[in-house]
Amino acid sequence: MFRLLAIITTAGLLAGCTAAPPFDLAVSDKTYGAPIMRIASTMANLKCELWTAANDKEPMPQFETDIPLKKEDHKPPEPWRVFNLQNIFRAIEYVGEVQLMVDAEQTTGSSPSLSFPGLGSAARPLTIGLDASVSEKGHRANTTYHSVDFERLVKGTAREQSTATPPTLPCGRGAELSGPLGIKDNLQMGIVASKMNDLSVWPRNASNSGVAPDAGVGGEYTVGQIHAVIDFTTTTSISGGPNWELTHFVGPNSGEGLFNHKRQALNQVSFTFLPICIRDSFKGVKVGKRWEYTPALPQGTPGWANYLPPCSAPEVRRSKAAALGAAHTTNIQSLDNVIRLRSF
């Protein structure tokens, strides 16, 4: 009886010592504070990579729309007509939204395990084991939304907006997002896919003149839309504690350690960009439902670009506002899907 009381008392005292420490996502409150420094570094690297991707001069391949993926045979064009991201965005104005979610979860606690072997008699050996756990979990999430106008990224005519200042250092030098996010890859994939073929029915008679405007095709099916979600997760964990092995006592330890701490930071960048109009460097003349532009648009420009009006057209300002709203809706939907699939 005495031994049983001692076991219960020991377990009770051990469980009472496992109160979790106060929860604080910040590593340090000095200077600006760790969360502010992290978000500033994240935004600086994000802007750097976005500017660098939009001004990329690497030629993109032009494939025939067939399974062998043979490259189209073209004469080398003038430098300003090469099929690359800079020339495409110098010709087609894209606008959209970047959504940045910073999410952190921290769990601190204790998982003690006690074992009392060698009890009873030699004929009837007895081992008693006890497990207990105490933990606290904290969760913090912050989401910010940022509009993007490619007119501010790729230089055009003097009448257009002034371009953003180019980055002073190569991207990925900050404390956060030190590696490439792959924005360039996503932009290239979107442009190449649009160039190969438009397999959808374009709303409002653009690519199929036999389809009525009220055919039920939603505005979310915007030809040329580029959308991507990029996750980058960091998990830090530590566990440990003493462990004694005596004749009638083993513990206090377990597979996770007497004391354990786990921090997970799941950050996400979601962006949606939509084509709006043809920029001022090209002069458009309406021919039926299409626009013919002078000089010719860059080689490899998707066919739907000739249905876009000049950026000087009066309806473009309203189109920009509507496109920003559509991009926000797409980003929100992608965030909802990620939250639904996540498990903590």
XYZ file of C-alpha atoms in Angstrom:
344
model
C 0.000 0.000 0.000
C 2.834 2.369 0.868
C 4.479 1.798 -2.488
C 1.247 2.431 -4.339
C 0.727 5.701 -2.457
C 4.298 6.698 -3.288
C 3.677 6.028 -6.973
C 0.501 8.125 -7.044
C 2.161 10.966 -5.104
C 5.186 11.004 -7.445
C 2.990 11.118 -10.536
C 0.933 13.952 -9.086
C 3.985 16.029 -8.245
C 5.471 15.405 -11.692
C 2.309 16.442 -13.465
C 2.146 19.595 -11.345
C 5.591 20.670 -12.579
C 4.643 20.664 -16.259
C 2.996 24.077 -16.560
C 3.876 25.503 -19.990
C 5.847 28.752 -20.195
C 4.165 31.923 -21.483
C 3.552 31.851 -25.249
C 5.312 34.459 -27.372
C 5.848 34.230 -31.112
C 8.497 36.934 -31.052
C 12.087 35.869 -30.632
C 13.037 39.275 -29.281
C 11.176 42.479 -28.501
C 14.273 44.607 -28.944
C 14.663 47.136 -31.749
C 11.650 46.680 -34.065
C 10.676 43.242 -32.796
C 11.139 39.955 -34.587
C 7.698 39.815 -36.314
C 8.162 43.260 -37.891
C 11.649 42.444 -39.114
C 10.437 39.173 -40.589
C 7.540 40.686 -42.518
C 9.743 43.540 -43.791
C 12.378 41.071 -44.997
C 9.719 38.901 -46.611
C 8.208 41.853 -48.490
C 11.625 43.087 -49.659
C 12.536 39.680 -51.087
C 9.091 39.256 -52.639
C 9.280 42.624 -54.402
C 12.823 41.889 -55.565
C 11.872 38.573 -57.148
C 8.708 40.002 -58.718
C 10.638 42.838 -60.376
C 13.411 40.501 -61.532
C 10.939 37.987 -62.992
C 8.904 40.620 -64.860
C 12.085 41.988 -66.471
C 13.578 38.616 -67.408
C 15.063 38.554 -70.917
C 15.532 34.802 -71.286
C 13.796 33.609 -74.504
C 10.915 31.226 -73.857
C 10.325 28.245 -76.179
C 7.468 28.312 -78.692
C 5.964 24.874 -79.192
C 3.521 23.541 -81.731
C 0.222 22.501 -80.191
C 0.833 18.795 -80.589
C 2.082 15.964 -78.372
C 5.628 15.748 -79.859
C 6.128 19.376 -78.732
C 8.166 20.388 -81.736
C 9.429 23.943 -81.585
C 7.922 26.407 -84.007
C 10.259 27.524 -86.769
C 10.700 31.304 -86.713
C 13.291 33.705 -87.998
C 15.171 35.417 -85.148
C 13.143 38.529 -84.316
C 14.316 41.982 -83.346
C 15.367 42.225 -79.669
C 12.151 43.991 -78.675
C 10.071 41.175 -80.253
C 11.850 38.224 -78.600
C 9.423 35.939 -76.762
C 10.472 36.701 -73.171
C 8.727 37.969 -70.059
C 10.034 41.529 -70.302
C 8.766 42.001 -73.859
C 5.402 40.388 -73.090
C 4.818 42.603 -70.047
C 6.074 45.638 -71.965
C 3.304 44.932 -74.487
C 0.469 43.568 -72.307
C -0.448 45.283 -69.069
C -1.201 42.833 -66.290
C -2.668 43.823 -62.946
C -3.480 41.716 -59.945
C -2.934 40.990 -56.301
C -0.331 39.329 -54.130
C -1.550 37.831 -50.867
C 0.950 37.126 -48.109
C -0.026 34.958 -45.137
C 2.322 34.631 -42.176
C 1.224 31.833 -39.875
C 2.980 30.532 -36.748
C 2.084 27.832 -34.261
C 3.958 27.014 -31.081
C 3.447 24.090 -28.714
C 5.248 23.798 -25.393
C 4.723 21.156 -22.753
C 5.851 18.044 -20.983
C 5.296 14.336 -21.579
C 6.640 12.467 -18.566
C 6.603 8.688 -18.361
C 7.324 6.661 -15.209
C 7.904 2.956 -14.800
C 8.240 1.016 -11.535
C 9.671 -2.456 -12.311
C 10.671 -5.175 -9.892
C 7.644 -4.874 -7.649
C 5.872 -7.888 -6.257
C 7.644 -11.185 -5.641
C 9.972 -13.297 -7.746
C 7.089 -15.647 -8.484
C 4.700 -12.809 -9.311
C 6.741 -9.858 -10.708
C 4.904 -6.568 -11.160
C 5.671 -3.467 -13.241
C 3.588 -0.298 -13.007
C 3.846 2.436 -15.653
C 2.388 5.946 -15.615
C 2.182 8.537 -18.398
C 1.081 12.153 -18.194
C 1.231 15.116 -20.540
C 0.614 18.823 -20.235
C 0.937 21.195 -23.198
C -0.099 24.625 -24.394
C -0.575 25.627 -28.007
C -0.542 29.145 -29.399
C -1.468 30.173 -32.917
C -1.057 33.489 -34.712
C -1.834 34.334 -38.328
C -1.638 37.550 -40.316
C -2.698 38.100 -43.939
C -1.911 41.164 -46.045
C -3.004 42.036 -49.591
C -0.949 44.009 -52.104
C -1.993 45.250 -55.539
C 0.464 44.853 -58.410
C 0.526 46.776 -61.694
C 3.097 45.504 -64.190
C 3.240 48.988 -65.679
C 5.203 49.847 -62.534
C 7.533 46.887 -63.026
C 8.467 47.052 -66.727
C 9.433 50.390 -68.230
C 7.265 51.733 -71.040
C 6.602 55.153 -72.549
C 6.994 58.481 -70.761
C 3.188 58.848 -70.558
C 2.856 55.753 -68.406
C 3.529 55.396 -64.699
C 7.099 55.693 -63.523
C 8.662 52.294 -62.927
C 9.617 51.005 -59.519
C 13.243 51.294 -58.446
C 15.161 48.133 -59.397
C 16.588 46.059 -56.522
C 20.083 47.078 -55.420
C 21.199 43.528 -54.564
C 20.479 40.068 -55.986
C 17.267 38.564 -54.640
C 17.222 36.123 -51.757
C 19.697 38.022 -49.581
C 17.243 38.816 -46.765
C 16.691 36.959 -43.525
C 13.366 35.543 -44.737
C 12.695 33.792 -48.061
C 16.399 33.409 -48.722
C 15.689 30.987 -51.566
C 13.862 31.639 -54.844
C 10.066 31.600 -54.697
C 9.701 30.520 -58.317
C 7.692 33.565 -59.437
C 9.563 33.633 -62.752
C 8.722 29.964 -63.422
C 5.034 30.555 -62.724
C 4.886 33.596 -65.008
C 6.630 31.691 -67.807
C 4.291 28.708 -67.433
C 1.241 30.964 -67.626
C 2.416 32.798 -70.739
C 3.590 29.652 -72.579
C 0.346 27.811 -71.794
C -1.708 30.748 -73.087
C 0.405 30.998 -76.223
C 0.032 27.326 -77.194
C -3.746 27.325 -77.468
C -6.921 28.663 -75.932
C -9.013 25.554 -75.284
C -11.751 27.399 -73.376
C -14.727 29.390 -74.532
C -13.830 33.005 -74.064
C -16.634 34.994 -72.439
C -18.324 37.682 -74.526
C -17.641 36.354 -78.004
C -13.881 36.838 -78.002
C -12.519 33.522 -79.268
C -15.794 32.015 -80.471
C -18.140 34.464 -82.135
C -21.000 31.971 -82.044
C -21.278 32.018 -78.245
C -23.741 34.483 -76.759
C -22.629 36.740 -73.870
C -25.150 35.075 -71.542
C -23.977 31.515 -72.295
C -23.213 30.937 -68.631
C -19.429 31.185 -68.854
C -18.269 32.768 -65.624
C -15.854 35.649 -65.422
C -13.389 33.450 -63.515
C -12.454 31.869 -66.849
C -10.283 34.759 -67.908
C -7.909 33.891 -70.704
C -4.349 34.768 -69.747
C -4.942 34.701 -65.987
C -1.883 33.578 -64.022
C -2.450 32.204 -60.537
C -0.109 30.353 -58.199
C 0.205 29.463 -54.521
C 3.642 29.090 -52.950
C 4.093 27.624 -49.459
C 7.257 27.746 -47.411
C 7.198 26.056 -44.013
C 9.758 25.995 -41.235
C 9.470 23.553 -38.328
C 11.669 23.739 -35.244
C 11.415 21.268 -32.377
C 13.430 20.323 -29.328
C 12.812 17.785 -26.583
C 14.758 16.346 -23.714
C 14.946 15.772 -19.999
C 16.618 13.567 -17.412
C 16.222 9.845 -17.275
C 17.145 7.587 -14.349
C 17.154 3.823 -14.337
C 17.139 2.373 -10.819
C 16.172 -1.000 -9.415
C 12.536 -0.059 -8.902
C 12.251 3.169 -10.961
C 12.753 4.206 -14.619
C 11.992 7.758 -15.714
C 10.902 10.453 -15.974
C 11.172 10.314 -19.782
C 9.285 9.275 -22.865
C 9.732 9.147 -26.603
C 9.111 12.922 -26.826
C 11.188 13.846 -23.803
C 10.199 15.220 -20.439
C 10.144 18.723 -21.878
C 9.308 19.424 -25.517
C 8.939 22.528 -27.630
C 7.762 22.764 -31.238
C 7.376 25.822 -33.443
C 5.959 25.691 -36.957
C 5.863 28.678 -39.293
C 3.732 28.180 -42.394
C 3.977 31.173 -44.721
C 2.177 31.429 -48.020
C 2.338 33.678 -51.065
C -0.651 33.574 -53.391
C -0.825 35.739 -56.496
C -3.260 36.270 -59.359
C -2.479 38.446 -62.386
C -4.856 39.245 -65.253
C -4.266 40.903 -68.657
C -6.091 44.186 -69.129
C -4.924 46.087 -72.190
C -2.137 46.717 -74.705
C 0.314 49.348 -73.540
C 1.044 52.732 -75.122
C 4.060 51.584 -77.130
C 1.611 49.957 -79.558
C -1.082 51.813 -81.523
C -4.327 49.916 -82.078
C -6.942 50.017 -84.816
C -10.222 48.126 -84.362
C -10.892 45.636 -87.151
C -14.160 43.847 -86.455
C -13.837 42.376 -82.967
C -10.057 42.335 -83.059
C -7.440 45.012 -82.667
C -4.515 45.312 -85.046
C -1.450 46.842 -83.392
C 1.502 48.729 -84.827
C 4.294 47.855 -84.425
C 3.528 44.144 -84.286
C 3.283 42.585 -80.833
C 6.232 40.447 -79.661
C 6.696 37.109 -81.362
C 4.801 34.410 -79.491
C 2.243 36.790 -77.976
C -0.947 34.758 -77.258
C -3.704 35.203 -79.817
C -6.132 36.583 -77.266
C -3.967 39.709 -76.917
C -5.490 41.089 -80.123
C -8.856 41.207 -78.375
C -7.500 43.486 -75.657
C -8.132 47.232 -76.111
C -5.403 49.873 -75.936
C -4.670 51.037 -72.404
C -5.747 54.544 -73.469
C -9.334 53.335 -74.015
C -11.796 54.929 -71.546
C -13.141 51.599 -70.257
C -9.727 50.340 -69.155
C -9.758 52.140 -65.808
C -12.925 50.304 -64.827
C -11.481 47.046 -66.145
C -8.460 47.453 -63.865
C -10.656 47.839 -60.799
C -12.757 44.823 -61.782
C -9.631 42.736 -62.415
C -8.219 43.581 -59.005
C -11.473 42.437 -57.406
C -11.420 39.210 -59.415
C -7.807 38.552 -58.405
C -8.711 39.093 -54.750
C -11.572 36.597 -55.003
C -9.292 33.979 -56.563
C -6.674 34.451 -53.846
C -9.272 34.201 -51.084
C -10.590 30.946 -52.535
C -7.098 29.464 -52.679
C -6.486 30.486 -49.054
C -9.728 28.815 -47.966
C -8.667 25.588 -49.684
C -5.294 25.596 -47.942
C -6.828 26.189 -44.518
C -9.317 23.393 -45.122
C -6.567 20.940 -46.000
C -4.168 21.873 -43.229
C -3.925 19.760 -40.116
C -2.347 20.997 -36.911
